[in-house]
Short mmCIF file of N, CA, C and O in Angstrom, two decimals:
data_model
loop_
_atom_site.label_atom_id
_atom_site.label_comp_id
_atom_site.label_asym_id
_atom_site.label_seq_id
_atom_site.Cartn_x
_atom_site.Cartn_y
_atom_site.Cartn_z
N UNK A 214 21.37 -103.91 -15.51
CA UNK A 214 22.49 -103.67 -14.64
C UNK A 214 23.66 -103.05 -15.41
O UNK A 214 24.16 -102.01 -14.99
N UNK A 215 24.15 -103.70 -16.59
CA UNK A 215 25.01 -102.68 -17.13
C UNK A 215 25.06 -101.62 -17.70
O UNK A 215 26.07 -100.95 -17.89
N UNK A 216 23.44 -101.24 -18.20
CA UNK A 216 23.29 -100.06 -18.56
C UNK A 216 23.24 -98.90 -17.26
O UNK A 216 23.18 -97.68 -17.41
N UNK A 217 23.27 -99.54 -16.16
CA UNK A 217 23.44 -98.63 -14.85
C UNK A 217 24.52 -98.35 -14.49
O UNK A 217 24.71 -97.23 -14.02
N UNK A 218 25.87 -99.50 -14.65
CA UNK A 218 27.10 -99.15 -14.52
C UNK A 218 27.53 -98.43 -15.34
O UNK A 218 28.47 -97.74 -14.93
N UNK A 219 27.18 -98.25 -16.64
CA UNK A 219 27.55 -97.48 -17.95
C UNK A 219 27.02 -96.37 -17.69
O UNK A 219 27.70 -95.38 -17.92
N UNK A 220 25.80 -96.21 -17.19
CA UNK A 220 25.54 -94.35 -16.89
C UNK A 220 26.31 -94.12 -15.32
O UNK A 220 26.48 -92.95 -14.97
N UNK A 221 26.59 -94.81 -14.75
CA UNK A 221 27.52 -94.36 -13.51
C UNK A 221 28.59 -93.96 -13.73
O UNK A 221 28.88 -92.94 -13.10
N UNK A 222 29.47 -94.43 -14.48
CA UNK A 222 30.44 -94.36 -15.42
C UNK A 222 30.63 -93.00 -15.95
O UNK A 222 31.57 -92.23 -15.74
N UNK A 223 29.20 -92.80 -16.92
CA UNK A 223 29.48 -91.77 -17.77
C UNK A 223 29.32 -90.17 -16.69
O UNK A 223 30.18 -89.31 -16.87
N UNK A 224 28.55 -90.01 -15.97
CA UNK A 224 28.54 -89.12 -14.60
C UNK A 224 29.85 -89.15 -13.92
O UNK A 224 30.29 -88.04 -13.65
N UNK A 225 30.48 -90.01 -13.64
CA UNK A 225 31.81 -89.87 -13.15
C UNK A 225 33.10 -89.26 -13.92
O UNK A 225 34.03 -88.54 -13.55
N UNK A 226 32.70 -89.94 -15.29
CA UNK A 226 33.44 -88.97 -16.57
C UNK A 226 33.68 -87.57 -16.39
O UNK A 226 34.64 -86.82 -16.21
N UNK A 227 31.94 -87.49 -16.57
CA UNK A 227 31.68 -85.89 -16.52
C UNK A 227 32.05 -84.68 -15.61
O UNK A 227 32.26 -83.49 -15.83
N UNK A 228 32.03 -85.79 -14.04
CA UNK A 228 32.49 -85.11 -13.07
C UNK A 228 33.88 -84.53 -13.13
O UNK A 228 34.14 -83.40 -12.74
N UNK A 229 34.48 -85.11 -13.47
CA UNK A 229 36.44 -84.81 -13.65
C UNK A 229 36.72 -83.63 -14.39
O UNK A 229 37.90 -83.31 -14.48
N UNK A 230 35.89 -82.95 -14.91
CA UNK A 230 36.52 -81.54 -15.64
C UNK A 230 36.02 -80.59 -14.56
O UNK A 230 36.60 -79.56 -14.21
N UNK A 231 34.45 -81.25 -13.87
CA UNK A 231 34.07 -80.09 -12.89
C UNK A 231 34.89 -80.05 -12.06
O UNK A 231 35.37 -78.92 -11.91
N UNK A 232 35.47 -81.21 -11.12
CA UNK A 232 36.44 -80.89 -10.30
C UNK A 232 37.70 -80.26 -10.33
O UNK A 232 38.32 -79.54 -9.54
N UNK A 233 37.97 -80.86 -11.75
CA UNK A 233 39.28 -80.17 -11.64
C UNK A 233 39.23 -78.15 -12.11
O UNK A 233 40.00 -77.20 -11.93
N UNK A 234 38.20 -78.30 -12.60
CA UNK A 234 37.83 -76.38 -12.63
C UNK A 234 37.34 -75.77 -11.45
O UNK A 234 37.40 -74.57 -11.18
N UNK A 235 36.85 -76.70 -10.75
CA UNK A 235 36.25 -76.04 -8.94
C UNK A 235 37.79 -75.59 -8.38
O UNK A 235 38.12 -74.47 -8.00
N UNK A 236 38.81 -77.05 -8.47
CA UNK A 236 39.81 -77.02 -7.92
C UNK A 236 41.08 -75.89 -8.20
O UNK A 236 42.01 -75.56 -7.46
N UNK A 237 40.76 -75.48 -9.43
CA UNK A 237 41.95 -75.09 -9.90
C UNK A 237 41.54 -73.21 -9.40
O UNK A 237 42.26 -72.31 -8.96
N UNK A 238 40.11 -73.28 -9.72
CA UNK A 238 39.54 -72.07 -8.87
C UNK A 238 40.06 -71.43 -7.69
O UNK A 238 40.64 -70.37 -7.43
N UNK A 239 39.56 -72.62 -6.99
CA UNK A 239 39.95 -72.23 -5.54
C UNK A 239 41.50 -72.37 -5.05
O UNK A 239 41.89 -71.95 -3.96
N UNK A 240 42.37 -73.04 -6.03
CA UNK A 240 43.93 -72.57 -6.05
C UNK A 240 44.10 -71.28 -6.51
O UNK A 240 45.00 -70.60 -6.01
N UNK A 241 43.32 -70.77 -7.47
CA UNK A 241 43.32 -69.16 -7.51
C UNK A 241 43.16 -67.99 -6.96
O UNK A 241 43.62 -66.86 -7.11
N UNK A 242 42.17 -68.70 -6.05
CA UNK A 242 41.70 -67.82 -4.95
C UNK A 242 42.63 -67.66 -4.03
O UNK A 242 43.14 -66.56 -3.87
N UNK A 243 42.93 -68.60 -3.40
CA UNK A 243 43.75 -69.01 -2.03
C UNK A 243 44.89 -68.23 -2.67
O UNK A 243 45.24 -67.44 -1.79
N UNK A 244 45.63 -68.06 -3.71
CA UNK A 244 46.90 -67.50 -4.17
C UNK A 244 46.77 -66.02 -3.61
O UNK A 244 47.76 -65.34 -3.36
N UNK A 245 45.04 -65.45 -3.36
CA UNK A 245 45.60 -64.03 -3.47
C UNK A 245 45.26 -63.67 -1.81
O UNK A 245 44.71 -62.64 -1.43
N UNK A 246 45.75 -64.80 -0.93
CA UNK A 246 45.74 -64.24 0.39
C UNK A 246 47.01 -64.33 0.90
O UNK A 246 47.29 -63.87 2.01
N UNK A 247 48.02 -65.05 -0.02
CA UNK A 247 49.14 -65.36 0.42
C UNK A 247 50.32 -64.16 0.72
O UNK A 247 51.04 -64.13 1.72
N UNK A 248 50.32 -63.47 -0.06
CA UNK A 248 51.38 -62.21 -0.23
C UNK A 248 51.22 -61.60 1.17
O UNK A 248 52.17 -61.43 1.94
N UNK A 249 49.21 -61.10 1.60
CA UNK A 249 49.56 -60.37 2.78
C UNK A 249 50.08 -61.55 3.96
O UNK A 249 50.90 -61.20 4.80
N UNK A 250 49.66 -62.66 3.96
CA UNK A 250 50.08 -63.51 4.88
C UNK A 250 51.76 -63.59 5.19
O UNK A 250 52.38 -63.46 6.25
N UNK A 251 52.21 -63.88 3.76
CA UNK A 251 53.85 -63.69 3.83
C UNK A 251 53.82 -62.60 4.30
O UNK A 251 53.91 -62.76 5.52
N UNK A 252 53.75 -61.62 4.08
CA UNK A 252 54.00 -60.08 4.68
C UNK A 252 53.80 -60.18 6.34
O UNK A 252 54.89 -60.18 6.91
N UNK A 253 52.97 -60.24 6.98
CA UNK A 253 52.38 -60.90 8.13
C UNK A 253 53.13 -61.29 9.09
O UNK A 253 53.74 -60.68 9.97
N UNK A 254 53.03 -62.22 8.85
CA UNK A 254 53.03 -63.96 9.44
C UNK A 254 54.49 -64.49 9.67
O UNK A 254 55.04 -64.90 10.69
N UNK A 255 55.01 -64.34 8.19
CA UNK A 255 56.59 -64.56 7.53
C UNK A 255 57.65 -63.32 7.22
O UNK A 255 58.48 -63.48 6.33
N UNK A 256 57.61 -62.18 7.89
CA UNK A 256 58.21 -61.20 7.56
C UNK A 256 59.63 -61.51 6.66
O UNK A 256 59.86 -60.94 5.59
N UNK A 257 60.57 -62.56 7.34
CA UNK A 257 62.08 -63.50 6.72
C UNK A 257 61.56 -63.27 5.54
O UNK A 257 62.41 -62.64 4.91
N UNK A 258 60.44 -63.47 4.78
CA UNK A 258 60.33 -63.43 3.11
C UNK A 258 60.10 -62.38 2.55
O UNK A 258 59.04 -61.76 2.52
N UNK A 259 61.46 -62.06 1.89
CA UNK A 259 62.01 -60.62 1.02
C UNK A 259 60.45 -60.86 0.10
O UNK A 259 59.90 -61.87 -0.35
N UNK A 260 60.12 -59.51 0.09
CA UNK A 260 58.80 -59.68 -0.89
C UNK A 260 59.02 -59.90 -2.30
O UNK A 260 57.97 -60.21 -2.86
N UNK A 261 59.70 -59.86 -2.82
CA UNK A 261 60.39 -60.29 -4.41
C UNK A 261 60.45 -61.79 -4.19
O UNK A 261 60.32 -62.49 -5.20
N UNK A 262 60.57 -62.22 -3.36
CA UNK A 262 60.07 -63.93 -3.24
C UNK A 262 58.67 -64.44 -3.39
O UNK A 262 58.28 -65.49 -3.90
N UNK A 263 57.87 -63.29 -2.75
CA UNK A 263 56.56 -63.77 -2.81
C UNK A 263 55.69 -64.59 -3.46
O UNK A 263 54.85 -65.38 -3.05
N UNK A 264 56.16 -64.17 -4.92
CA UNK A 264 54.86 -65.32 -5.99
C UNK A 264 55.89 -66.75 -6.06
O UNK A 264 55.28 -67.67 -6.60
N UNK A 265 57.22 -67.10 -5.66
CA UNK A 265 57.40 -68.68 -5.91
C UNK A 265 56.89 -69.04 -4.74
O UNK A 265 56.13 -70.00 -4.70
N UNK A 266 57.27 -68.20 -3.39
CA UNK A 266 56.33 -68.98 -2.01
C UNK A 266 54.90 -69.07 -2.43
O UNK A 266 54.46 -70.18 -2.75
N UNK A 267 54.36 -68.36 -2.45
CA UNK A 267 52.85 -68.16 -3.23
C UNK A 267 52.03 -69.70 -4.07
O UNK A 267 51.03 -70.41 -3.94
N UNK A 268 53.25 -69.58 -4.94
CA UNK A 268 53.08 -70.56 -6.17
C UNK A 268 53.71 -71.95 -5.29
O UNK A 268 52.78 -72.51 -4.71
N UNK A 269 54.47 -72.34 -5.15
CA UNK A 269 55.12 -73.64 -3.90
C UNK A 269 54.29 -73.89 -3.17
O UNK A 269 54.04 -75.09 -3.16
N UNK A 270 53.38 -72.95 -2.14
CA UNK A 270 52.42 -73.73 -0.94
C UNK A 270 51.01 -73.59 -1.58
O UNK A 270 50.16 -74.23 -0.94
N UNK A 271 50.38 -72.73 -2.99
CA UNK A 271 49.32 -73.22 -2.94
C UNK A 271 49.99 -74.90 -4.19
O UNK A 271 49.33 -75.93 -4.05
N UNK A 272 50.73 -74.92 -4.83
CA UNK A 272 50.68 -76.18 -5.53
C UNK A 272 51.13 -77.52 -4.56
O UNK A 272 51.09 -78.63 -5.09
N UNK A 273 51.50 -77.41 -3.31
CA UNK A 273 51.58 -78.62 -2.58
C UNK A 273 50.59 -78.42 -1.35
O UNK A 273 50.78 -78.92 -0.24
N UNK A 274 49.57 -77.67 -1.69
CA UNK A 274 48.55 -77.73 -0.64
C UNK A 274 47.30 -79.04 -0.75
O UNK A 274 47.15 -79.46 -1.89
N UNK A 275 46.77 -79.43 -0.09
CA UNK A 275 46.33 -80.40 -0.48
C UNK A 275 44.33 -80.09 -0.72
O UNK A 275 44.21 -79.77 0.46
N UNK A 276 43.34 -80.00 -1.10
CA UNK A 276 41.99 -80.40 -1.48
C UNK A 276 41.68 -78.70 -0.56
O UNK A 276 41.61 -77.51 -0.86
N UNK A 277 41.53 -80.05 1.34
CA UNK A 277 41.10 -78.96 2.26
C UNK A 277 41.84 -77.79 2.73
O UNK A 277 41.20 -76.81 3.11
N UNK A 278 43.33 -77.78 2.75
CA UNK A 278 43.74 -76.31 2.70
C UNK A 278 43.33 -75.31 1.83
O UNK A 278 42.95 -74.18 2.15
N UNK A 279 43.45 -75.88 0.48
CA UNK A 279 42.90 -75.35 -0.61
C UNK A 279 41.71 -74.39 -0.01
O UNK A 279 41.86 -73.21 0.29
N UNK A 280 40.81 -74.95 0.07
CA UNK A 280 39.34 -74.72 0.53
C UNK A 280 40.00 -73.82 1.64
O UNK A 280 39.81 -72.63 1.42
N UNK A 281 40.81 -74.12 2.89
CA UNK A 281 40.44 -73.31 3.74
C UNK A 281 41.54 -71.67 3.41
O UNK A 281 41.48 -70.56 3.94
N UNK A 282 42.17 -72.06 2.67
CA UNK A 282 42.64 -70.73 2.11
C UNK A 282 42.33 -69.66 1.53
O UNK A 282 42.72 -68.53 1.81
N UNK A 283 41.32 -70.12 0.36
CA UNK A 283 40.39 -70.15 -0.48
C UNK A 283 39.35 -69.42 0.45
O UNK A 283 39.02 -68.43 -0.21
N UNK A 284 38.56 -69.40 1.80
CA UNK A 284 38.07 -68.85 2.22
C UNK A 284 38.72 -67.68 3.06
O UNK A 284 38.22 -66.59 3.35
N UNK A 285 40.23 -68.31 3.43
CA UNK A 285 40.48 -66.73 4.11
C UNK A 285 40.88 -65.50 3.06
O UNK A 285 41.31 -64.47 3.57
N UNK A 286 40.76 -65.57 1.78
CA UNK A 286 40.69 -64.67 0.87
C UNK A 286 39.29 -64.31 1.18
O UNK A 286 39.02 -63.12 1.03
N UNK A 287 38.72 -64.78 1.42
CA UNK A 287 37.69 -63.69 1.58
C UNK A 287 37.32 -63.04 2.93
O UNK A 287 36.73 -61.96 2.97
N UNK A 288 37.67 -63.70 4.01
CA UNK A 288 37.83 -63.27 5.50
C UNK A 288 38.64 -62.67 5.79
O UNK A 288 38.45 -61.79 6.63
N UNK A 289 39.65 -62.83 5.36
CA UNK A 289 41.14 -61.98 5.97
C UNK A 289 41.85 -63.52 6.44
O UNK A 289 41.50 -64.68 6.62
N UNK A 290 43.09 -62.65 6.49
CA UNK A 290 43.98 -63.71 6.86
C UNK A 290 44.35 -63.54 8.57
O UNK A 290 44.39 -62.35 8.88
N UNK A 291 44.57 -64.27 9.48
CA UNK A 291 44.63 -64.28 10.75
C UNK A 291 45.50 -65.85 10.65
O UNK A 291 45.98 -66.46 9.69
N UNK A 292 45.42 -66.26 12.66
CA UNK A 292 46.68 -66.91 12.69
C UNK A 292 46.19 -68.36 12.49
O UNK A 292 46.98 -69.16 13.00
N UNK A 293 45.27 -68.86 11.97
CA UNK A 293 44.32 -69.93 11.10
C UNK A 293 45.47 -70.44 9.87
O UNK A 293 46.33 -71.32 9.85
N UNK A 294 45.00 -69.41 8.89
CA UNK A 294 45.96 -69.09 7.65
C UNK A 294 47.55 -69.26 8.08
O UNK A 294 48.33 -69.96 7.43
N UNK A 295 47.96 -68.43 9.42
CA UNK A 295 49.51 -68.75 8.92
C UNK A 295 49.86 -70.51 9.54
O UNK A 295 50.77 -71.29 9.24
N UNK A 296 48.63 -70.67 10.55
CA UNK A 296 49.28 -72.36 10.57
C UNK A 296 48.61 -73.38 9.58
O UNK A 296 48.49 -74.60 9.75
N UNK A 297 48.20 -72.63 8.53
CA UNK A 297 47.98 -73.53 7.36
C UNK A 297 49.24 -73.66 6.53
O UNK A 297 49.81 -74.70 6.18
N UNK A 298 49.49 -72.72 6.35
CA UNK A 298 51.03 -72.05 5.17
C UNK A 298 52.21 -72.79 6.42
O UNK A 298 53.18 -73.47 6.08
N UNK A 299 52.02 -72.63 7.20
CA UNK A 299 53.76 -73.29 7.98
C UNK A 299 53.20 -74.86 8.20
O UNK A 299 54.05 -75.63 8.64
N UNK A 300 52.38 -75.19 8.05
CA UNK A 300 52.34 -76.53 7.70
C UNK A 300 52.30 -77.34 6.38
O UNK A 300 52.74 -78.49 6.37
N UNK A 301 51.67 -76.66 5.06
CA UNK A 301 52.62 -76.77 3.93
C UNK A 301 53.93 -76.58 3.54
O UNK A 301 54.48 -77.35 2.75
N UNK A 302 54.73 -75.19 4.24
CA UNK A 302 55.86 -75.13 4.23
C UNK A 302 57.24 -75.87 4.81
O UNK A 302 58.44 -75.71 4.61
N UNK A 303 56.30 -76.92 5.79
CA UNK A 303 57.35 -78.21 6.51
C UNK A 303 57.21 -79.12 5.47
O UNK A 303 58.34 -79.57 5.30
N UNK A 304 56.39 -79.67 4.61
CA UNK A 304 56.59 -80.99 3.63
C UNK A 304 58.05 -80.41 3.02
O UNK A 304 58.46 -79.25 2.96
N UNK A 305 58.64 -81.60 2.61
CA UNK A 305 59.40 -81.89 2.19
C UNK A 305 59.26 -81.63 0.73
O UNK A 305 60.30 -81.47 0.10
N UNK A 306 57.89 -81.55 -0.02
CA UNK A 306 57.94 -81.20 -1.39
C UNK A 306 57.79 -79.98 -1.66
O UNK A 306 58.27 -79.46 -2.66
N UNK A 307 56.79 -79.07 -0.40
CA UNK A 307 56.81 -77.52 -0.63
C UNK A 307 58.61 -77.14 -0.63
O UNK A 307 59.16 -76.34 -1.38
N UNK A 308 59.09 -77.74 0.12
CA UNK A 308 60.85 -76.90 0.31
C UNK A 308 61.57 -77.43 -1.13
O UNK A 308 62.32 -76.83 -1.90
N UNK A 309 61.08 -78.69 -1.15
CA UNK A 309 62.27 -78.81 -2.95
C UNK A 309 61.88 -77.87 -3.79
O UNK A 309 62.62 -77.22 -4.53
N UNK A 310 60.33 -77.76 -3.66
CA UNK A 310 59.52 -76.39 -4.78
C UNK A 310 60.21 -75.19 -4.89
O UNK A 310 60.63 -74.75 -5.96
N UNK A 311 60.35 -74.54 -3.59
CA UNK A 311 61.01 -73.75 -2.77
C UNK A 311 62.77 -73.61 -3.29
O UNK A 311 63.38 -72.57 -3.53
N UNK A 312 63.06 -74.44 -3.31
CA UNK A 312 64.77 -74.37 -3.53
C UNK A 312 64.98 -74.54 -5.09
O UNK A 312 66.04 -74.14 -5.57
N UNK A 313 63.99 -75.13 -5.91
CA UNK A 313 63.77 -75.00 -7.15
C UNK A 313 64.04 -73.80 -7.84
O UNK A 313 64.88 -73.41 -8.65
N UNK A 314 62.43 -73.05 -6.87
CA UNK A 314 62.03 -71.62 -7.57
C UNK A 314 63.08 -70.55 -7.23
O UNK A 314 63.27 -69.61 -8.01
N UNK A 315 63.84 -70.68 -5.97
CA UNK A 315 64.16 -69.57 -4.91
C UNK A 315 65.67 -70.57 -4.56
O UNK A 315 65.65 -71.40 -3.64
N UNK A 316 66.86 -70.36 -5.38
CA UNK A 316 67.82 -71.10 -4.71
C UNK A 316 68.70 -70.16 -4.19
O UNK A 316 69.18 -69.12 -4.66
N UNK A 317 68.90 -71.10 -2.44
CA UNK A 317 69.58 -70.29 -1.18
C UNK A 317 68.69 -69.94 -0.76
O UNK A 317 69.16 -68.95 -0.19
N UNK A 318 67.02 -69.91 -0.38
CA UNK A 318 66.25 -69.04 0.16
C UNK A 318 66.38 -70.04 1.25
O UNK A 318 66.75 -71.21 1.25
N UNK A 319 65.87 -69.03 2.42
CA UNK A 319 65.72 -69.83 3.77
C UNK A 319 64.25 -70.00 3.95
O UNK A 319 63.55 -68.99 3.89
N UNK A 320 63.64 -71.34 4.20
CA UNK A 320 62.29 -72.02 4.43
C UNK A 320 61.86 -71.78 5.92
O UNK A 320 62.11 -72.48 6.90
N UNK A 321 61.03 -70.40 5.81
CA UNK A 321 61.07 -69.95 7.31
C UNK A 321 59.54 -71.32 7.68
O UNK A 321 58.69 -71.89 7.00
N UNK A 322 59.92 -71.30 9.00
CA UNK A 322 58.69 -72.78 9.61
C UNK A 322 58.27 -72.29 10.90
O UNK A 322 57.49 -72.96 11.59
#
């Protein structure tokens, strides 16, 4: 029995670099549908804003946006995508991100 919890263990170890490289992936991905979406979707965002909005909603996006962002880079972006992004863009931590990166910008919703 404990040599079973000890290899369960060690598989779960192992798992944590894969996830976090799947994850960090598909935050890469999803980054490069955002610009035309802002363009789009969010016209209010001067395009010289683009990569902190960019950078703000994919880092407070959560697993499955991720993922579903992550796929409209490869589909195109449609109105899926922009009620993904205006629903990251209502948390309260995307807008501190937001006023961080971009101070005085207006948090279009």
């Amino acid at each position: 029995m404990t040599r079973l919890l000890l290899f369960i263990s060690l598989v779960l170890v192992a798992c944590t670099p894969v996830q976090q490289a799947t994850d960090q992936a598909g935050r890469s991905t999803a980054k490069t549908i955002l610009p035309e979406t802002l363009a789009i979707y969010f016209p209010q965002v001067p395009k010289e804003f683009f990569q902190p909005f960019t950078d703000c909603i994919v880092d407070n996006a959560d697993a499955s946006e991720v993922q579903s962002l992550a796929a409209d880079a490869v589909t195109g972006t449609d109105q899926g995508t922009a009620d993904t992004v205006r629903a990251i863009l209502a948390r309260a931590s995307t807008q501190q991100c937001l006023a961080a990166a971009v101070p005085g910008a207006a948090v279009p919703l």
